[in-house]
Coordinates of C-alpha atoms and ligand atoms in Angstrom, one line a residue:
M1 CA 6.4 174.5 -15.9
T2 CA 4.0 172.3 -14.0
A3 CA 1.5 173.4 -11.4
T4 CA 3.9 172.4 -8.7
P5 CA 7.3 173.4 -10.1
T6 CA 10.5 172.0 -8.9
A7 CA 13.3 174.0 -7.2
A8 CA 15.4 173.7 -10.4
E9 CA 12.5 175.1 -12.5
L10 CA 11.9 177.9 -10.1
D11 CA 15.6 178.8 -10.1
A12 CA 15.8 178.7 -13.9
A13 CA 12.9 181.1 -14.1
D14 CA 14.3 183.5 -11.4
P15 CA 15.7 186.7 -12.9
L16 CA 17.5 187.4 -9.6
A17 CA 19.3 184.0 -9.5
P18 CA 22.6 185.4 -10.8
L19 CA 23.0 187.7 -7.7
R20 CA 23.8 184.7 -5.6
D21 CA 27.3 184.7 -7.2
A22 CA 27.9 188.2 -5.8
F23 CA 28.1 186.8 -2.3
H24 CA 30.4 184.5 -0.2
L25 CA 28.1 181.9 1.2
P26 CA 29.8 179.9 4.0
G27 CA 28.8 176.3 5.0
E28 CA 26.8 173.8 3.1
L29 CA 23.7 176.0 3.2
Y30 CA 23.7 179.6 4.4
L31 CA 20.2 180.4 5.7
V32 CA 20.9 182.8 8.5
G33 CA 20.8 186.2 6.9
N34 CA 18.3 187.1 9.6
S35 CA 21.2 187.2 12.0
L36 CA 24.2 188.1 9.9
G37 CA 23.8 188.7 6.2
A38 CA 26.4 187.2 3.8
L39 CA 29.5 189.1 2.6
P40 CA 29.2 190.7 -0.8
K41 CA 32.3 189.7 -2.8
S42 CA 32.6 193.3 -3.7
G43 CA 32.7 194.4 0.0
P44 CA 36.5 194.2 0.4
E45 CA 37.0 196.4 -2.7
Y46 CA 34.8 199.1 -1.3
I47 CA 36.8 199.1 1.9
T48 CA 40.2 198.8 0.1
T49 CA 39.3 202.0 -1.9
E50 CA 39.0 203.9 1.4
F51 CA 42.3 202.4 2.7
E52 CA 43.9 203.6 -0.6
R53 CA 42.4 207.0 -0.3
W54 CA 43.6 207.2 3.3
A55 CA 47.1 206.0 2.3
T56 CA 47.4 208.6 -0.6
L57 CA 45.3 211.5 0.6
G58 CA 45.6 211.3 4.4
V59 CA 43.5 213.9 6.1
E60 CA 42.6 215.5 2.8
G61 CA 40.4 212.5 2.2
H62 CA 37.8 214.2 4.3
F63 CA 37.2 216.8 1.7
T64 CA 38.4 215.3 -1.6
G65 CA 36.3 214.0 -4.4
E66 CA 33.0 212.2 -4.6
L67 CA 33.9 209.9 -1.7
A68 CA 34.9 212.7 0.7
W69 CA 34.6 211.3 4.1
Q70 CA 32.9 214.4 5.5
D71 CA 29.8 213.5 3.5
Y72 CA 30.4 209.8 3.2
H73 CA 27.2 208.9 5.1
T74 CA 25.1 210.7 2.5
L75 CA 26.2 208.2 -0.1
V76 CA 23.7 205.7 1.3
T77 CA 20.9 208.0 2.2
D78 CA 18.8 207.6 -0.9
Q79 CA 19.3 203.8 -1.0
L80 CA 18.2 203.5 2.7
A81 CA 15.3 205.9 2.1
R82 CA 14.1 203.7 -0.7
L83 CA 14.2 200.6 1.5
V84 CA 12.2 202.2 4.3
G85 CA 9.8 204.3 2.1
A86 CA 11.0 207.7 3.2
G87 CA 12.5 211.0 1.9
H88 CA 16.1 212.0 1.7
D89 CA 15.7 214.3 4.6
E90 CA 14.2 211.6 6.8
V91 CA 16.9 209.0 6.8
V92 CA 20.5 208.8 8.1
A93 CA 23.1 206.1 8.6
M94 CA 24.8 206.3 12.0
N95 CA 25.8 204.5 15.2
G96 CA 24.5 201.2 16.3
L97 CA 20.8 200.2 16.6
T98 CA 20.4 200.4 20.3
V99 CA 22.3 203.7 20.4
N100 CA 19.8 205.1 17.8
L101 CA 16.8 203.8 19.8
H102 CA 18.1 205.7 22.8
L103 CA 18.8 208.9 20.8
L104 CA 15.3 208.8 19.4
M105 CA 13.6 208.0 22.7
I106 CA 15.4 211.0 24.1
S107 CA 13.5 213.1 21.5
F108 CA 10.3 211.2 21.3
Y109 CA 9.6 209.8 24.8
R110 CA 8.5 212.9 26.7
P111 CA 6.6 211.6 29.7
T112 CA 4.3 213.7 31.8
P113 CA 2.7 212.6 35.1
E114 CA -0.5 211.9 33.2
R115 CA 1.0 210.3 30.1
H116 CA 4.2 208.3 30.8
K117 CA 3.7 204.8 29.6
V118 CA 5.7 203.0 27.0
L119 CA 4.1 200.1 25.1
I120 CA 6.5 197.4 23.9
E121 CA 6.1 193.6 23.4
A122 CA 6.5 191.1 26.2
H123 CA 9.0 189.1 24.0
A124 CA 10.8 192.2 22.9
F125 CA 14.5 191.7 21.9
P126 CA 16.3 192.2 25.2
S127 CA 18.1 195.3 24.0
D128 CA 14.9 197.1 23.1
H129 CA 13.4 196.1 26.5
F130 CA 16.5 197.4 28.3
A131 CA 16.5 200.6 26.3
A132 CA 12.8 201.3 27.1
E133 CA 13.3 200.4 30.8
S134 CA 16.3 202.6 31.2
Q135 CA 14.7 205.6 29.4
I136 CA 11.8 205.3 31.7
R137 CA 14.1 205.4 34.8
Q138 CA 16.1 208.3 33.3
R139 CA 12.9 210.4 33.3
G140 CA 12.2 209.6 36.9
F141 CA 9.5 207.0 36.3
D142 CA 9.2 203.4 37.4
P143 CA 9.2 200.6 34.7
A144 CA 6.8 198.6 37.0
E145 CA 4.3 201.4 36.4
S146 CA 5.2 202.8 33.1
L147 CA 6.3 199.9 31.0
I148 CA 3.4 198.0 29.3
T149 CA 4.4 194.7 27.7
L150 CA 2.1 193.1 25.3
A151 CA 2.0 189.3 25.1
P152 CA 0.2 186.9 22.7
R153 CA -3.0 185.3 24.0
S154 CA -2.2 182.2 26.0
G155 CA -1.7 179.2 23.7
E156 CA -0.9 181.5 20.8
E157 CA 2.5 182.4 19.3
T158 CA 2.0 185.8 17.8
L159 CA 0.2 189.0 18.7
R160 CA -3.1 189.6 17.0
G161 CA -3.3 192.9 15.3
D162 CA -6.7 193.7 16.9
D163 CA -5.3 193.0 20.4
I164 CA -2.5 195.5 19.8
L165 CA -4.9 198.1 18.7
S166 CA -7.2 197.5 21.6
A167 CA -4.3 197.6 24.1
I168 CA -3.4 201.0 22.6
A169 CA -6.9 202.2 23.0
A170 CA -7.2 200.8 26.5
H171 CA -4.1 202.6 27.7
G172 CA -4.8 205.6 25.5
D173 CA -4.7 208.5 28.0
E174 CA -1.5 207.3 29.7
L175 CA 0.4 206.2 26.6
A176 CA 3.4 208.4 25.7
L177 CA 5.2 206.0 23.4
I178 CA 4.6 202.9 21.4
M179 CA 7.8 201.1 20.3
L180 CA 7.3 197.8 18.5
P181 CA 9.3 195.8 15.9
G182 CA 8.5 195.9 12.2
V183 CA 9.2 192.2 12.1
Q184 CA 9.3 190.2 15.3
Y185 CA 12.8 188.6 15.7
Y186 CA 11.6 185.3 17.1
T187 CA 8.4 184.4 15.2
G188 CA 9.1 186.4 12.0
Q189 CA 5.6 188.1 12.3
V190 CA 5.2 191.4 10.5
M191 CA 3.4 194.0 12.6
P192 CA 0.6 196.0 11.1
M193 CA 2.7 199.1 11.2
A194 CA 0.2 201.5 9.4
A195 CA -2.7 200.5 11.7
I196 CA -0.6 200.7 14.8
T197 CA 0.6 204.1 13.9
R198 CA -2.9 205.3 13.2
A199 CA -4.2 203.9 16.5
G200 CA -1.2 205.3 18.4
H201 CA -1.7 208.8 17.0
A202 CA -5.5 208.6 17.7
A203 CA -4.6 207.8 21.3
G204 CA -2.2 210.8 21.5
A205 CA 1.0 208.7 21.6
V206 CA 4.2 208.8 19.5
V207 CA 4.9 205.7 17.4
G208 CA 8.4 204.3 16.6
F209 CA 9.5 201.0 15.1
D210 CA 12.6 198.8 15.4
L211 CA 13.2 197.6 11.9
A212 CA 16.1 195.3 12.6
H213 CA 14.3 192.4 11.0
A214 CA 12.3 194.4 8.6
I215 CA 14.7 196.5 6.5
G216 CA 15.8 194.7 3.4
N217 CA 13.3 191.9 4.1
I218 CA 9.8 193.4 3.5
E219 CA 8.5 196.6 1.8
L220 CA 8.2 199.6 4.1
D221 CA 6.4 202.9 3.7
L222 CA 7.3 204.8 6.8
H223 CA 6.5 208.3 5.5
E224 CA 3.1 207.4 4.1
W225 CA 2.3 205.4 7.3
N226 CA 3.1 208.6 9.3
V227 CA 5.5 206.7 11.5
D228 CA 7.2 209.1 13.9
F229 CA 10.6 207.5 14.1
A230 CA 12.4 204.2 13.4
A231 CA 15.8 202.6 13.7
W232 CA 17.5 199.6 12.3
C233 CA 20.8 197.7 12.2
S234 CA 22.4 196.8 8.9
Y235 CA 24.2 193.5 9.5
K236 CA 21.1 191.4 9.1
Y237 CA 19.3 191.7 5.8
L238 CA 21.5 194.6 4.7
N239 CA 24.7 192.5 4.8
S240 CA 27.0 195.2 6.1
G241 CA 29.1 192.9 8.3
P242 CA 29.4 192.4 12.1
G243 CA 28.6 195.6 14.0
G244 CA 27.8 197.4 10.7
V245 CA 26.6 201.0 10.9
A246 CA 22.9 201.3 11.8
G247 CA 20.3 203.8 10.6
A248 CA 17.6 206.1 11.8
Y249 CA 14.4 207.6 10.3
V250 CA 12.4 210.6 11.6
H251 CA 9.3 211.8 9.9
R252 CA 9.6 215.1 8.0
R253 CA 7.2 216.9 10.3
H254 CA 9.7 216.4 13.2
V255 CA 13.1 216.7 11.5
A256 CA 13.4 220.5 12.0
D257 CA 11.3 220.8 15.1
P258 CA 13.5 222.9 17.5
S259 CA 11.3 221.9 20.5
L260 CA 12.4 218.3 20.5
P261 CA 15.0 217.4 23.1
K262 CA 18.1 216.0 21.5
L263 CA 21.6 215.1 22.4
L264 CA 23.9 217.2 20.3
G265 CA 27.2 216.6 18.6
W266 CA 29.2 218.5 16.0
W267 CA 28.0 216.2 13.2
G268 CA 24.5 217.6 13.7
T269 CA 25.4 221.2 13.0
N270 CA 25.3 223.1 9.7
T271 CA 28.0 221.7 7.5
S272 CA 28.9 225.1 6.0
T273 CA 29.9 226.4 9.5
R274 CA 30.9 223.1 11.2
F275 CA 34.6 223.7 10.7
E276 CA 34.5 227.3 12.0
M277 CA 34.4 225.6 15.4
T278 CA 31.8 227.9 16.8
T279 CA 29.8 226.6 19.8
E280 CA 26.5 227.8 18.5
F281 CA 24.6 224.8 17.4
D282 CA 22.8 225.4 14.1
A283 CA 20.8 222.2 13.5
I284 CA 20.9 220.7 10.1
P285 CA 17.1 220.8 9.1
T286 CA 17.0 217.1 8.5
V287 CA 17.4 213.9 10.5
E288 CA 21.1 214.5 10.2
S289 CA 20.8 216.8 13.1
W290 CA 20.6 213.7 15.3
Q291 CA 24.2 212.8 14.2
L292 CA 26.8 213.1 16.9
S293 CA 30.1 211.9 15.4
N294 CA 31.8 211.8 12.1
A295 CA 30.9 208.7 10.1
P296 CA 32.5 205.3 10.4
V297 CA 33.6 205.3 6.8
L298 CA 35.1 201.8 6.7
A299 CA 31.9 200.3 8.0
M300 CA 29.8 202.4 5.6
A301 CA 32.0 201.3 2.7
A302 CA 30.9 197.7 3.5
L303 CA 27.3 198.7 3.7
R304 CA 27.5 200.5 0.3
A305 CA 28.7 197.3 -1.4
S306 CA 25.5 195.6 -0.3
L307 CA 23.1 198.5 -1.0
D308 CA 24.5 198.6 -4.6
L309 CA 23.4 195.0 -5.0
F310 CA 19.9 195.9 -3.7
D311 CA 19.8 198.4 -6.5
E312 CA 21.1 195.9 -9.0
A313 CA 18.3 193.5 -8.0
G314 CA 15.8 196.3 -8.9
G315 CA 15.0 197.3 -5.3
I316 CA 13.0 195.8 -2.5
A317 CA 9.8 195.3 -4.5
A318 CA 11.6 192.9 -6.9
L319 CA 13.3 191.1 -4.0
R320 CA 10.0 190.8 -2.0
A321 CA 8.3 189.4 -5.1
K322 CA 10.9 186.6 -5.2
S323 CA 10.8 186.2 -1.5
E324 CA 7.0 185.6 -1.6
R325 CA 7.6 182.8 -4.2
Q326 CA 10.3 181.3 -1.9
I327 CA 8.0 181.5 1.1
G328 CA 5.3 179.7 -0.8
F329 CA 7.7 177.0 -2.0
F330 CA 9.2 176.5 1.5
D331 CA 5.7 176.2 3.0
R332 CA 4.7 173.7 0.4
R333 CA 7.8 171.5 0.7
L334 CA 7.8 171.7 4.5
T335 CA 4.2 170.3 4.5
E336 CA 4.8 167.7 1.8
V337 CA 8.0 166.3 3.3
L338 CA 7.8 166.9 7.0
G339 CA 4.0 166.9 7.5
D340 CA 3.3 167.6 11.2
R341 CA 6.8 166.7 12.4
V342 CA 7.8 170.3 12.2
I343 CA 5.5 173.2 13.1
N344 CA 6.1 176.6 11.6
I345 CA 5.0 179.2 14.1
T346 CA 5.4 182.1 11.7
P347 CA 2.1 183.5 10.5
T348 CA 0.9 181.9 7.3
A349 CA -0.6 185.0 5.6
L350 CA 2.0 186.7 3.3
E351 CA 1.3 190.2 4.6
E352 CA 2.1 189.0 8.1
R353 CA 5.5 187.5 7.4
G354 CA 8.9 188.2 6.0
C355 CA 11.4 185.6 4.7
Q356 CA 12.2 184.1 8.1
F357 CA 10.7 180.9 9.3
A358 CA 10.5 180.0 13.0
L359 CA 10.3 176.2 13.2
R360 CA 9.5 174.1 16.2
V361 CA 10.1 170.4 16.2
A362 CA 7.0 168.6 17.3
A363 CA 8.8 165.8 19.1
G364 CA 10.4 168.4 21.4
D365 CA 14.0 167.6 20.5
G366 CA 14.5 170.8 18.6
K367 CA 17.9 171.5 20.2
R368 CA 19.2 168.2 19.0
V369 CA 17.8 168.8 15.5
Y370 CA 19.5 172.2 15.5
E371 CA 22.8 170.7 16.6
E372 CA 22.7 168.1 13.8
L373 CA 21.9 170.9 11.3
E374 CA 25.0 172.7 12.6
A375 CA 27.0 169.5 12.3
A376 CA 25.8 169.2 8.7
R377 CA 27.1 172.8 8.1
V378 CA 23.6 174.1 7.6
L379 CA 23.9 177.6 9.0
C380 CA 20.7 178.7 10.7
D381 CA 20.1 179.7 14.3
W382 CA 18.6 178.5 17.5
R383 CA 16.6 180.9 19.7
E384 CA 15.6 179.8 23.2
P385 CA 13.3 178.3 24.3
D386 CA 12.6 176.1 21.3
V387 CA 12.8 177.7 17.9
I388 CA 15.0 177.1 14.9
R389 CA 15.1 180.2 12.7
V390 CA 15.9 179.8 9.0
A391 CA 15.6 182.6 6.4
P392 CA 15.8 182.1 2.7
V393 CA 17.1 185.5 1.6
P394 CA 16.0 186.4 -1.9
L395 CA 19.3 188.3 -2.7
Y396 CA 21.4 185.1 -2.4
N397 CA 19.4 182.0 -1.5
S398 CA 18.1 179.8 -4.3
F399 CA 15.0 177.6 -4.4
A400 CA 17.5 174.7 -4.5
D401 CA 18.8 175.9 -1.1
I402 CA 15.2 175.5 0.3
E403 CA 14.8 172.1 -1.3
R404 CA 18.1 170.9 0.1
F405 CA 17.3 172.3 3.6
I406 CA 14.0 170.4 3.6
E407 CA 15.8 167.2 2.5
I408 CA 18.5 167.6 5.3
L409 CA 15.8 168.4 7.9
D410 CA 13.8 165.4 6.9
G411 CA 16.9 163.2 7.5
I412 CA 17.3 164.6 11.0
V413 CA 13.8 165.0 12.4
Q414 CA 12.3 161.8 13.7
Ligands
PLP501 C1 19.5 192.5 16.1 C2 18.6 193.3 17.0 C3 19.2 194.2 17.9 C4 20.6 194.4 18.1 O1 21.0 195.6 18.6 P1 22.4 196.3 18.3 O2 22.3 197.6 18.9 O3 22.6 196.3 16.8 O4 23.5 195.4 18.9 C5 18.3 195.0 18.7 N1 17.0 194.9 18.6 C6 16.4 194.0 17.7 C7 14.9 193.9 17.6 C8 17.2 193.2 16.9 O5 16.6 192.3 16.1

């Protein structure tokens, strides 16, 4: 191999390359796993198994065998825990992402007249912004006073880590909650989660992260970082399919804390007495006590298919190692072929980025470029006002995909 290997050489040397065949990849190039992960070919089998169990066992499927639906959600707990760096008792698959953000804010946003502010980013994903805003109103506060939104410096694209930390310190006494993304959906920036958590705790605030674009993309260590809570969806890098079941993490020091306010449902109560149908809530001493309803088994079956492939890949560390090689190759080819015709606004340092690139066309006709990519069946996405997002996903994208993308882009950009 030469100092600047070709895509073919890199693919030949990639031990994870065969995993690509485990996925259906629509279009000419599928580079949009940041929005909707690809379907594992095994997915329909996992779901069919549950249909068959339903057809043959009916209601007894709830309690029969290793796949008993009553405990079906626990089948993914360890796999999710490994992806976020947490313990078995700290992670649960349930609901949708925004639902989980609300459930967790009910527990972890406990404003007082002195300490009522919530820190989010100015360019937060709208759902996260709405969730924070409505939680503030629910507690009788005014978002105009209580919602702090953090924007990059003028002329800059991404938040500086130091600016986040000084904002936390500046609002210290009034700050109740910090809720930031692990990876920013627009720019692809990885937030310094450990440092933010330390600074938040030093200021007396609770710290939660939205991991929608982080889980399955970068390595996470939530427990070690002392993060209070987190939530994620699974249809992006976890390939669980549209509307797939989301997840939640709560640090061990909080999971059995009876003083935390919480919305209750029967799936949060002790499993050994749940079906006695008593109305005395006996909280499961893990994050499972946040569960409300019985698990959406069909959606979880699809998620299992994908999580098994993460295991087959050797876990997130192996995938991230490949991802870093792909990021480097993408950077190099983008510069060599497109020069300054396309600007990548994603941070350049590896520790500040995941696999997603946020590209801006220098000539200002990004929307046209995106439409021509679409016409060429290159699946990526456009985010207003002016960014094309593309993500080489190490589970199923090859180095050849990157090379081909650069080649197509070169033919479209003036
Ligand atoms: C994808 C995404 C969502 C989507 O929320 P759902 O509740 O899953 O519909 C919310 N927040 C962020 C940051 C996201 O990236």
